[in-house]
PDB file of C-alpha atoms in Angstrom:
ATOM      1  CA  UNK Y   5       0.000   0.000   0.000  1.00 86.00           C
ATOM      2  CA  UNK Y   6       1.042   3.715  -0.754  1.00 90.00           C
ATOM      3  CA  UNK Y   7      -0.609   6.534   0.678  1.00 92.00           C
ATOM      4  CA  UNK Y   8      -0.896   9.040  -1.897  1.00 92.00           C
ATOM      5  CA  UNK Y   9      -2.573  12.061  -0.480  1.00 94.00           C
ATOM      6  CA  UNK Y  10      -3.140  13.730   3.430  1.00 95.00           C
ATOM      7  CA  UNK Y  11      -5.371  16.376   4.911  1.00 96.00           C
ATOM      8  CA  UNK Y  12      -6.854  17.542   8.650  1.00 96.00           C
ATOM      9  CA  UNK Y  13     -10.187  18.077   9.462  1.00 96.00           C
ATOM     10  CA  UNK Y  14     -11.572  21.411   9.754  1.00 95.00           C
ATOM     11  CA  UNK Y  15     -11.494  20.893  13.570  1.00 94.00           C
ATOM     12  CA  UNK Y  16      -8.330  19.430  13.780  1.00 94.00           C
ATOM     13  CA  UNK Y  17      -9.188  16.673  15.217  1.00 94.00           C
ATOM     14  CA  UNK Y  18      -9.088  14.063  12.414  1.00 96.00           C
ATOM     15  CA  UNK Y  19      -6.641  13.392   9.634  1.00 95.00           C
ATOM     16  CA  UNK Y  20      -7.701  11.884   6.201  1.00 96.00           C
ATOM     17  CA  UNK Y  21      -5.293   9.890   4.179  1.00 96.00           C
ATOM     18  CA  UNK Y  22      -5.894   8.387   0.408  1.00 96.00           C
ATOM     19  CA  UNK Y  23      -4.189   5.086  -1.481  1.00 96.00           C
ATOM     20  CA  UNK Y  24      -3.177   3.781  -4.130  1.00 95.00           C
ATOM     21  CA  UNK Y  25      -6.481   1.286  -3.797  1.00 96.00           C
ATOM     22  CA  UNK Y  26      -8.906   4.020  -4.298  1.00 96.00           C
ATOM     23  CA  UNK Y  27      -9.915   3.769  -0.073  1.00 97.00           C
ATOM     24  CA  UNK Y  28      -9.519   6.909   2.243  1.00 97.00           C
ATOM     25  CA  UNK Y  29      -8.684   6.034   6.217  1.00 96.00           C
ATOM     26  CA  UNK Y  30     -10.117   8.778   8.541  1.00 96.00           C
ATOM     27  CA  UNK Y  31      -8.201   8.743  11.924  1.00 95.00           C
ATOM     28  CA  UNK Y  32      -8.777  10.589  15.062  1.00 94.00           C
ATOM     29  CA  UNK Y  33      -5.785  12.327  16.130  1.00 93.00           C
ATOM     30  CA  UNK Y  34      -7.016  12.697  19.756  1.00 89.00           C
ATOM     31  CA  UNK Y  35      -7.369   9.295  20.042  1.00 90.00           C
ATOM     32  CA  UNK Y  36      -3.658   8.298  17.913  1.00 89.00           C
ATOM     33  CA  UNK Y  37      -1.534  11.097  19.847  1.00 87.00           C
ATOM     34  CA  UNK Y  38      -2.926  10.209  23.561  1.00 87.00           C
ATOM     35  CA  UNK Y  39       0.379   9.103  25.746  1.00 89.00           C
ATOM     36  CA  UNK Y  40      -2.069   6.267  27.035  1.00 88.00           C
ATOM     37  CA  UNK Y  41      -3.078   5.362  22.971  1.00 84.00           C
ATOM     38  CA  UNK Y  42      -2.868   1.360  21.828  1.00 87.00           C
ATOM     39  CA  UNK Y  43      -2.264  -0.233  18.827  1.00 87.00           C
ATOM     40  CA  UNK Y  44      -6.062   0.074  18.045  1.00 89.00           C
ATOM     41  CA  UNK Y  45      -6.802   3.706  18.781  1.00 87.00           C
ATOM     42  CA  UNK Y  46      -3.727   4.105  16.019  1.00 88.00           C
ATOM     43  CA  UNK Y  47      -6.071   2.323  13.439  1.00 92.00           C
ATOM     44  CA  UNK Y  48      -8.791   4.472  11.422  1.00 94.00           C
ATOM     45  CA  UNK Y  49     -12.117   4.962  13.093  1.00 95.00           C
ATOM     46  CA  UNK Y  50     -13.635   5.062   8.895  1.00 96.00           C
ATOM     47  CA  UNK Y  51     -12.063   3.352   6.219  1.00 97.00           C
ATOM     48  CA  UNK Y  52     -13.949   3.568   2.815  1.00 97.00           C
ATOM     49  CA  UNK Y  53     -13.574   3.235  -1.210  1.00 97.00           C
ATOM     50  CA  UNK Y  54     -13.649   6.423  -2.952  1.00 97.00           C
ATOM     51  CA  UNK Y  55     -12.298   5.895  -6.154  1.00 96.00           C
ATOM     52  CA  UNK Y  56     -12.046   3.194  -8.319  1.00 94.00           C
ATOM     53  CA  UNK Y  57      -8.193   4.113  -8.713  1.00 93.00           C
ATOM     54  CA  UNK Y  58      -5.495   6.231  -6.330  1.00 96.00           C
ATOM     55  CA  UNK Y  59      -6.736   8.558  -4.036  1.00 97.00           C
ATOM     56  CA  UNK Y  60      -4.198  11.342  -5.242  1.00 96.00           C
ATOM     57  CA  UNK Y  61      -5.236  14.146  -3.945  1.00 96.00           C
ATOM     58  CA  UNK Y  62      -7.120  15.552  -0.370  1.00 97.00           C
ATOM     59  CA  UNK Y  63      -8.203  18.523   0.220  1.00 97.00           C
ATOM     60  CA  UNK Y  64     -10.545  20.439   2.962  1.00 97.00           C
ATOM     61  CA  UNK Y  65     -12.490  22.937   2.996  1.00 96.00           C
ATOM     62  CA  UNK Y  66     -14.970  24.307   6.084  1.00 95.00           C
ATOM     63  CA  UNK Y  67     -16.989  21.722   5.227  1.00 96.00           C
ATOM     64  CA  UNK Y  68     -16.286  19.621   2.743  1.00 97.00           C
ATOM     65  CA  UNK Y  69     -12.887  16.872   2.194  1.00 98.00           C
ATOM     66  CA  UNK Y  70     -12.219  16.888  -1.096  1.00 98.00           C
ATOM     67  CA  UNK Y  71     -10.747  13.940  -3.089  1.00 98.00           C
ATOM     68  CA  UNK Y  72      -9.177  13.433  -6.091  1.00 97.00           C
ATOM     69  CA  UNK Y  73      -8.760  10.064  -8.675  1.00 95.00           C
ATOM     70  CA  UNK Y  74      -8.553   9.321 -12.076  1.00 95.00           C
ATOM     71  CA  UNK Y  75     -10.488  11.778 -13.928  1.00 93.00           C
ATOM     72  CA  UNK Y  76     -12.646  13.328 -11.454  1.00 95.00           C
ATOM     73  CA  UNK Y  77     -13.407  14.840  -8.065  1.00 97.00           C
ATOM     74  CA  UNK Y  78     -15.791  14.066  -5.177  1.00 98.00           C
ATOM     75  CA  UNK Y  79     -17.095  16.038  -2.239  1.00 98.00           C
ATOM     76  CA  UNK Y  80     -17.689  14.451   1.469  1.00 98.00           C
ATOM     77  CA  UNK Y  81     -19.570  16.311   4.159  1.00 98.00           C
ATOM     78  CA  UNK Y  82     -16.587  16.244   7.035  1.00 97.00           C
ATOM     79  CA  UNK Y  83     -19.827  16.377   9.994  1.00 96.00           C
ATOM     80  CA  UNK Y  84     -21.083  13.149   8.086  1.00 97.00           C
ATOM     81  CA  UNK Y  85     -17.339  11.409   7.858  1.00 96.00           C
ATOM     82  CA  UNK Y  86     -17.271  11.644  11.340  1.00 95.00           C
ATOM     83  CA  UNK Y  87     -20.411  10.120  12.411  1.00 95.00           C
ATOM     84  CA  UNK Y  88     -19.181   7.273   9.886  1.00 95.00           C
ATOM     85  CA  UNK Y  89     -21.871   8.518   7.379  1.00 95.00           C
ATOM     86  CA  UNK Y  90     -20.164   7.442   4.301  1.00 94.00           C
ATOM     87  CA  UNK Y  91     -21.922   8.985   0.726  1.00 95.00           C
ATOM     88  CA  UNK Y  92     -20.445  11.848  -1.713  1.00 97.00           C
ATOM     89  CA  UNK Y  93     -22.392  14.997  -1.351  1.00 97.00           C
ATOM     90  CA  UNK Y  94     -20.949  15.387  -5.493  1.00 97.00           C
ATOM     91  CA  UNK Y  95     -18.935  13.886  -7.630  1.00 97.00           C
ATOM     92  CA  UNK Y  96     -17.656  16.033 -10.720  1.00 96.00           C
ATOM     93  CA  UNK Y  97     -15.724  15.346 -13.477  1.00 94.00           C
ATOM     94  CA  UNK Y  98     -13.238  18.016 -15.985  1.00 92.00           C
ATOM     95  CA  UNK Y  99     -14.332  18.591 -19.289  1.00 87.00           C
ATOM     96  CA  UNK Y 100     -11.615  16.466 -21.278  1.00 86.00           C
ATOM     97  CA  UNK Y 101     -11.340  16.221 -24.700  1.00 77.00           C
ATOM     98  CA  UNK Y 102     -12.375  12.872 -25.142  1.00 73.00           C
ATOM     99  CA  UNK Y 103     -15.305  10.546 -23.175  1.00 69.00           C
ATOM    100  CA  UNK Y 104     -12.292   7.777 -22.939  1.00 71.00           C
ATOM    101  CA  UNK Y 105     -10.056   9.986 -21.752  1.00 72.00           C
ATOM    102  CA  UNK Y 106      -9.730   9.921 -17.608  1.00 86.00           C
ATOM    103  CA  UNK Y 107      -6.161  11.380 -16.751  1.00 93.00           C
ATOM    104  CA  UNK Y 108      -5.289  11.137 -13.061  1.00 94.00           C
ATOM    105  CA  UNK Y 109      -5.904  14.411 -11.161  1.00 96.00           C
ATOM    106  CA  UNK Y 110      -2.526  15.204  -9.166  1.00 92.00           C
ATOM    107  CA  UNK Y 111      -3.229  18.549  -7.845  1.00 97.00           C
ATOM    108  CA  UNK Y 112      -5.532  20.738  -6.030  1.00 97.00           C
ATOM    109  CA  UNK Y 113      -5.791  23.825  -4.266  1.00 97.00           C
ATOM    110  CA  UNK Y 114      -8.435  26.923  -3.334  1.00 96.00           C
ATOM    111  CA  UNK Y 115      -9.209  30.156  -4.498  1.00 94.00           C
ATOM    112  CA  UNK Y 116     -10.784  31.881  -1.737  1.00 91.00           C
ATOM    113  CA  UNK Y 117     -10.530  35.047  -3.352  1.00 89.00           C
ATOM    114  CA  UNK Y 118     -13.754  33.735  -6.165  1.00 90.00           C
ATOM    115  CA  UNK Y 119     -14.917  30.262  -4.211  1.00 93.00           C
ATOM    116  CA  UNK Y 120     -13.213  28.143  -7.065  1.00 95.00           C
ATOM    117  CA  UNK Y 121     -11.417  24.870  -7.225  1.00 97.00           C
ATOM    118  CA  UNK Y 122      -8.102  24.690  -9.148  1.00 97.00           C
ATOM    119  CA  UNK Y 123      -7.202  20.844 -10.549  1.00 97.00           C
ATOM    120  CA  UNK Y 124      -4.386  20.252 -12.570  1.00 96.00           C
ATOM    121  CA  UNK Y 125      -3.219  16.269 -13.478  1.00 93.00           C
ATOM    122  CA  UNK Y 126      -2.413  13.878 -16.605  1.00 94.00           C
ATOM    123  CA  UNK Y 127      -4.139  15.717 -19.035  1.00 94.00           C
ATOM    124  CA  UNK Y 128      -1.200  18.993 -19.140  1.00 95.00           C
ATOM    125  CA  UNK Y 129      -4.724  21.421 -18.386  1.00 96.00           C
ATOM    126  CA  UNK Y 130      -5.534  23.411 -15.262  1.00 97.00           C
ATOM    127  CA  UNK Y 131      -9.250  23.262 -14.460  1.00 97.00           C
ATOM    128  CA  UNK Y 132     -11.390  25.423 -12.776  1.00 97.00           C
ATOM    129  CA  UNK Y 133     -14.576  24.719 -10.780  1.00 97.00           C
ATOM    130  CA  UNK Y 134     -16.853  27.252  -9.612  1.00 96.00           C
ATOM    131  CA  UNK Y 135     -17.711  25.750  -6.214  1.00 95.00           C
ATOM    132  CA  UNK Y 136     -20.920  27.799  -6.026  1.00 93.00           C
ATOM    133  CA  UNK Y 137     -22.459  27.113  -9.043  1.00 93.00           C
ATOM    134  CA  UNK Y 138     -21.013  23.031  -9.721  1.00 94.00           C
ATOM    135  CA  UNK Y 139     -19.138  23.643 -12.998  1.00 95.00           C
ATOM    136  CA  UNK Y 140     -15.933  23.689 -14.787  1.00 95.00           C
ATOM    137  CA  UNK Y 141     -15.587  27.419 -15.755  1.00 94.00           C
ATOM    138  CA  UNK Y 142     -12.203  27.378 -17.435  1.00 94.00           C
ATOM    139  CA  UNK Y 143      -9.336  25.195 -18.740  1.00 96.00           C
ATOM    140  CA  UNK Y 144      -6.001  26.568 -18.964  1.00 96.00           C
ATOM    141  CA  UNK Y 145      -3.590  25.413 -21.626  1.00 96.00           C
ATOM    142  CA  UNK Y 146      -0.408  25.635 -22.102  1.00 96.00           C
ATOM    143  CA  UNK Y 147       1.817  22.599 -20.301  1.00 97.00           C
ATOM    144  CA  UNK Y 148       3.371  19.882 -22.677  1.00 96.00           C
ATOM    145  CA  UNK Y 149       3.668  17.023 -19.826  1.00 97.00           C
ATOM    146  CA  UNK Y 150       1.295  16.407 -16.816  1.00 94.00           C
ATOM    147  CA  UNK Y 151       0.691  18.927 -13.596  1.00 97.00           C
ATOM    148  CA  UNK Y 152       2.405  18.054 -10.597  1.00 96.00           C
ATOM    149  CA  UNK Y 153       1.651  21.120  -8.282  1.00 97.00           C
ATOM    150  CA  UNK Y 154      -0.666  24.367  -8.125  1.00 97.00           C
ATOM    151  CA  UNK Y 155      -0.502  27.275  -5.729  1.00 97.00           C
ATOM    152  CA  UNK Y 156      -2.623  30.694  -5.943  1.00 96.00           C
ATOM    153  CA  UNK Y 157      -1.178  34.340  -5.790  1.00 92.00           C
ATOM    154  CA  UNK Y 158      -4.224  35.528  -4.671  1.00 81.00           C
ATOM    155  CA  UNK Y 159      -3.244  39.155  -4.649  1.00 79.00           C
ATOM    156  CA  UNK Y 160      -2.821  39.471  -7.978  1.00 80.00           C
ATOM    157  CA  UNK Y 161      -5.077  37.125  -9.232  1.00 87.00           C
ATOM    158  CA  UNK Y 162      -2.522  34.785 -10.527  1.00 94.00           C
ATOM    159  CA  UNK Y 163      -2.539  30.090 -10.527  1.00 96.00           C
ATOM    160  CA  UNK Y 164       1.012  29.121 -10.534  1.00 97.00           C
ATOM    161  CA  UNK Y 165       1.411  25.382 -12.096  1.00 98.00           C
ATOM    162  CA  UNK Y 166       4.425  23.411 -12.320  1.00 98.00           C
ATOM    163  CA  UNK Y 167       4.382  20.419 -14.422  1.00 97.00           C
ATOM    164  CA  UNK Y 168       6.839  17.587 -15.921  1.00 97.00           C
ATOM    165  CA  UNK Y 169       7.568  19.771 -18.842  1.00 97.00           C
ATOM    166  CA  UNK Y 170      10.367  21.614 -16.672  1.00 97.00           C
ATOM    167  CA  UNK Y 171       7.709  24.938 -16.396  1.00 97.00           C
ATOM    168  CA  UNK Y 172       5.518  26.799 -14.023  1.00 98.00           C
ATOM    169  CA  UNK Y 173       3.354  29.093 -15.550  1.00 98.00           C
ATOM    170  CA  UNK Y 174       1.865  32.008 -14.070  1.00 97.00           C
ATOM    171  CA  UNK Y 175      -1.762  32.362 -14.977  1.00 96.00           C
ATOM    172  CA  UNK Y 176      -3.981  35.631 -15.529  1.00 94.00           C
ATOM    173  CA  UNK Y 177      -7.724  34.498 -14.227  1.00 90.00           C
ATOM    174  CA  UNK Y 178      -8.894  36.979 -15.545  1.00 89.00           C
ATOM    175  CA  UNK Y 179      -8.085  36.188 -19.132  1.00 91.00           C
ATOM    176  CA  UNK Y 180      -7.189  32.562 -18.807  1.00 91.00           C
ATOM    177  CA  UNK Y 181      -3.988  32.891 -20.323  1.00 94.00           C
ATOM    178  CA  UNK Y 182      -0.501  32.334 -19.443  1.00 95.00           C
ATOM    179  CA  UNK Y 183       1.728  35.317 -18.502  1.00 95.00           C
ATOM    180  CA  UNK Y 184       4.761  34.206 -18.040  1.00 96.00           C
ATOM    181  CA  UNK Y 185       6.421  30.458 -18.401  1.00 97.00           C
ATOM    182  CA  UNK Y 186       9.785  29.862 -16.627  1.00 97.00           C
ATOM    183  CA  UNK Y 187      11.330  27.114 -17.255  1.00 97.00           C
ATOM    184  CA  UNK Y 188      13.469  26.367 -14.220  1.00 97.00           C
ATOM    185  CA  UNK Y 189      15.788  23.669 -15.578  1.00 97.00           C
ATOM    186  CA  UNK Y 190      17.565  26.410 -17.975  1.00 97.00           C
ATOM    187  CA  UNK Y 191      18.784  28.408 -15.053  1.00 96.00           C
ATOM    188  CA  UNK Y 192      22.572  27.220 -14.566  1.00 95.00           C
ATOM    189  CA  UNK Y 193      22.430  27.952 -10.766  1.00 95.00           C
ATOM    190  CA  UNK Y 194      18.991  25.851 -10.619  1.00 96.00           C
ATOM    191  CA  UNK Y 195      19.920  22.871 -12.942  1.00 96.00           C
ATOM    192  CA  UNK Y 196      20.308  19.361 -11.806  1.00 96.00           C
ATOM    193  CA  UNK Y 197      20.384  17.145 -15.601  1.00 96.00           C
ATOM    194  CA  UNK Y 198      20.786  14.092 -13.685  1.00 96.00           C
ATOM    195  CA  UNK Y 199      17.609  14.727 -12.134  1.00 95.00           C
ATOM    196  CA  UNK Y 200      15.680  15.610 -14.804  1.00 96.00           C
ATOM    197  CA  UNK Y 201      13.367  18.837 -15.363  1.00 97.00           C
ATOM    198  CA  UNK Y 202       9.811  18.134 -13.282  1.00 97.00           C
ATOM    199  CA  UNK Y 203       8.459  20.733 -11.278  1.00 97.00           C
ATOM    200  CA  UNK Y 204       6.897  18.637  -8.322  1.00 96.00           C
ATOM    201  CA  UNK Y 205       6.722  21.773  -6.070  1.00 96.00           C
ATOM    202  CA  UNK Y 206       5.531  24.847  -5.978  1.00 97.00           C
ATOM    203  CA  UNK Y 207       4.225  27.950  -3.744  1.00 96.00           C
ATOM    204  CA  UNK Y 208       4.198  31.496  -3.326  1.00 94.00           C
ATOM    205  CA  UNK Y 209       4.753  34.208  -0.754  1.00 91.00           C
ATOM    206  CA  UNK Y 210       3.749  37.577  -2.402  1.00 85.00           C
ATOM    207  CA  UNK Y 211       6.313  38.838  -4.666  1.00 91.00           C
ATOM    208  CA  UNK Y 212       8.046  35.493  -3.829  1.00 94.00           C
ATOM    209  CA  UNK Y 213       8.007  31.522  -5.192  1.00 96.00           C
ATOM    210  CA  UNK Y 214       9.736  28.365  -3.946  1.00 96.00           C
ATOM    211  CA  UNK Y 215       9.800  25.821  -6.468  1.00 96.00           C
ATOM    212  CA  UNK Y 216      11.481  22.311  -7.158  1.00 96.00           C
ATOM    213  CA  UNK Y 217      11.576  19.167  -8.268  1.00 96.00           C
ATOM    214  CA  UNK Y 218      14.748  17.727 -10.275  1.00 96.00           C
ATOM    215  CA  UNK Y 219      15.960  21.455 -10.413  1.00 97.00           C
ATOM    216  CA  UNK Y 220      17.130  22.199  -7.265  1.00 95.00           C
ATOM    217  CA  UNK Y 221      14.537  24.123  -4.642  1.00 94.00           C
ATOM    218  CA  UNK Y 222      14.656  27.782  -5.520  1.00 95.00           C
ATOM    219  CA  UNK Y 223      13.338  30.785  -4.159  1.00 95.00           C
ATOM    220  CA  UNK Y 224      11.823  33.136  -6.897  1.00 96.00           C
ATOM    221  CA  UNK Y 225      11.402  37.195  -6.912  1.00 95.00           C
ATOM    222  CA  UNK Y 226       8.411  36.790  -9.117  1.00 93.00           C
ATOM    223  CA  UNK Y 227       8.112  40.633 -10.644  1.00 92.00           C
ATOM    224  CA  UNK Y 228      11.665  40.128 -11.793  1.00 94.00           C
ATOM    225  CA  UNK Y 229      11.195  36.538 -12.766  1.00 94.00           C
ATOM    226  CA  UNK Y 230      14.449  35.696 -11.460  1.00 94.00           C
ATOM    227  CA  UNK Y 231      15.892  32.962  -8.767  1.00 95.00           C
ATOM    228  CA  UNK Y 232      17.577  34.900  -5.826  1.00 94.00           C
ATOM    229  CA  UNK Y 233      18.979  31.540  -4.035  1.00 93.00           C
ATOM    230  CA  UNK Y 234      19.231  27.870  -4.081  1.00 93.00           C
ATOM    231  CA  UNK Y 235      18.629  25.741  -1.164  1.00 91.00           C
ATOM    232  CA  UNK Y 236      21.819  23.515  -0.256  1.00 88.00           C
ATOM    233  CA  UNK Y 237      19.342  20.095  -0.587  1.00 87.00           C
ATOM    234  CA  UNK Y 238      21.023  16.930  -2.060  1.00 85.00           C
ATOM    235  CA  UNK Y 239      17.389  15.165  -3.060  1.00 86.00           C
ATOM    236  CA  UNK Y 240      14.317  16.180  -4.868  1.00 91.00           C
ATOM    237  CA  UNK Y 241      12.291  18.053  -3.079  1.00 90.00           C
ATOM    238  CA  UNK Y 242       8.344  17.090  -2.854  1.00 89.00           C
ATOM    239  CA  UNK Y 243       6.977  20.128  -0.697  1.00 90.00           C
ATOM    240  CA  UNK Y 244       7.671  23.346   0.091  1.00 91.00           C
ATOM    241  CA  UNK Y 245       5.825  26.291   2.156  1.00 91.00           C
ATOM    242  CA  UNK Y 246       6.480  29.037   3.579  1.00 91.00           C
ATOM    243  CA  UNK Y 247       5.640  29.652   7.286  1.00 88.00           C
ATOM    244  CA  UNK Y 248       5.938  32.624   9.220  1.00 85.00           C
ATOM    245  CA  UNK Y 249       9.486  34.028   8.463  1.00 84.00           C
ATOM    246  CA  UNK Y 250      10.555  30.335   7.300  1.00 87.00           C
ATOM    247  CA  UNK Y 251      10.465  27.794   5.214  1.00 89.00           C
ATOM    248  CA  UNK Y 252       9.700  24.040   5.374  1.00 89.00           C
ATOM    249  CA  UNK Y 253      10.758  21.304   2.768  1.00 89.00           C
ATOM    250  CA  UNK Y 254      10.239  17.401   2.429  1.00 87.00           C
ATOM    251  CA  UNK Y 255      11.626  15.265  -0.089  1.00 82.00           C
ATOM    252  CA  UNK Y 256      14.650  13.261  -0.967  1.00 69.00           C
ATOM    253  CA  UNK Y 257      15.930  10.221   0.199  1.00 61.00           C
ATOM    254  CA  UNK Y 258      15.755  11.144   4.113  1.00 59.00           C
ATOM    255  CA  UNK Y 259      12.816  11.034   6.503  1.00 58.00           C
ATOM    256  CA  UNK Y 260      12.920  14.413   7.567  1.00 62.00           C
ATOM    257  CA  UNK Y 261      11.700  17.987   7.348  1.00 73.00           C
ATOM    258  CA  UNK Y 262      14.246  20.775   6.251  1.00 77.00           C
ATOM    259  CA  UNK Y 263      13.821  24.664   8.101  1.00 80.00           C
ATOM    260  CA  UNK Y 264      15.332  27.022   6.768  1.00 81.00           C
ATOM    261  CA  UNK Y 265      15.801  30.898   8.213  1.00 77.00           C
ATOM    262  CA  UNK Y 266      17.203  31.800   4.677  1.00 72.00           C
ATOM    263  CA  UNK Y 267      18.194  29.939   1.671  1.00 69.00           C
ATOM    264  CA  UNK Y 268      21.698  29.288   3.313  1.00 61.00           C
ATOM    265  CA  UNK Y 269      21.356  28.201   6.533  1.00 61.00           C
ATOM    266  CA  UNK Y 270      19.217  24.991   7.939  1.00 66.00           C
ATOM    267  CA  UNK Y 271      18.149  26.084  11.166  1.00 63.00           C
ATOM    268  CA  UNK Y 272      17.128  22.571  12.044  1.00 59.00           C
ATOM    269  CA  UNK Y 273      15.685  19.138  11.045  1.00 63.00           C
ATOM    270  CA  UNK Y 274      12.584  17.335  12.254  1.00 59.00           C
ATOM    271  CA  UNK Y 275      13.419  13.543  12.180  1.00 58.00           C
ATOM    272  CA  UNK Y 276      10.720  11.201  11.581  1.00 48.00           C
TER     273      UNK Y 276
END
């Protein structure tokens, strides 16, 4: 078994986690994280089948955990979840090109700023669902290889994508198109070849982006569209955010968490 995806209850109290089965495991994290907890209070309280294939994405909102598979999306109330109530409030699916086609959706993220739902996956597109009204609004095009990650500048009304084509493109929502396409793996100080190109990471700050993948993790002034450092990390990075006046990374070959203060120094490492 792989678990694919992760996300927390609105409360807190609960953590979701998807797999490569199709089945999401709801835990309870008061229950896991007690110093008097067993073997069974570690188990899920709620395992069910979501998808017919991987669970690759989770996502919550106030309300709602959101799940991704291949070629669509499905909505569970949270308040139902945890009384083991187990039905999709909806279940929507992109518009693709084709009725065969059902690409695996890798990525998705919020737009608080217009109550939409940003997907991006196998199919190169970035979709966009207006929660309110139930329907794909928008496709963005403009990758050559599937989405890996998606973050939202929502300032400036901007989607960020990163994909296995090497690129993140910065998106106007306004007109749908692409503004800008940097394409990471051309930047000497950035470059890794024996890595390859993928963007698996990506995230933004207000003027500023991390991003990473088989380039090395970066950190991006994006009105100049320029890398101002590169973080000293041996592996591939996975994740990235920033928190506060740091920034946390996963990825590579260690079980670990990376902090940085600034791009060159580590202030420490959380072992798992």
């Amino acid at each position: 078994m792989s678990v694919f995806s992760q996300s927390f209850s609105p409360c807190g109290r609960f953590l979701a986690a998807g797999n490569n089965y199709g089945q999401i495991a709801l835990f309870s994290l008061s229950a896991a994280l007690s110093p008097d907890a067993s073997a069974l209070n570690q188990k899920p309280v709620l395992t069910f089948t979501a998808h017919e294939g991987p669970v690759f994405c989770l996502l919550s909102t106030d309300v709602h955990l959101l799940s991704s598979g291949n070629g669509e999306i499905s909505a569970w109330s949270w308040s139902e979840l945890i009384k083991k109530n187990v039905k999709p409030v909806w279940t929507r699916r992109p518009n693709y090109r084709s009725s065969l086609e059902i690409p695996e959706i890798n990525a998705m993220t919020l737009n608080p700023r217009d109550d939409t739902l940003i997907v991006g996956g196998g199919d190169n597109n970035v979709h966009i669902l207006d929660l309110e009204q139930g329907v794909f609004k928008a496709v963005l095009q403009g990758h050559t290889d599937y989405i890996h990650c998606l973050s939202v500048r929502e300032r400036d009304n901007e989607i960020l994508s990163g994909g296995e084509d090497g690129a993140v493109r910065v998106w106007d929502t306004r007109t749908g198109r692409s503004a800008h396409c940097i394409e990471v793996y051309k930047y000497e100080m950035c470059a890794r070849p024996q890595f390859g190109k993928w963007i698996s990471c990506v995230t933004t700050d207000s003027d500023w982006m991390l991003c990473g993948g088989g380039p090395a993790l970066s950190l991006w002034h994006l009105r100049s569209l320029s890398p101002t450092s590169v973080f000293p990390l041996t592996g591939c990075q996975r994740q990235a955010v920033f928190y506060q006046d740091m920034v946390l990374t996963v990825g590579g070959s260690s079980a670990h968490i990376d902090v940085f203060t600034n791009p060159s120094y580590r202030a420490f490492s959380l072992r798992f």
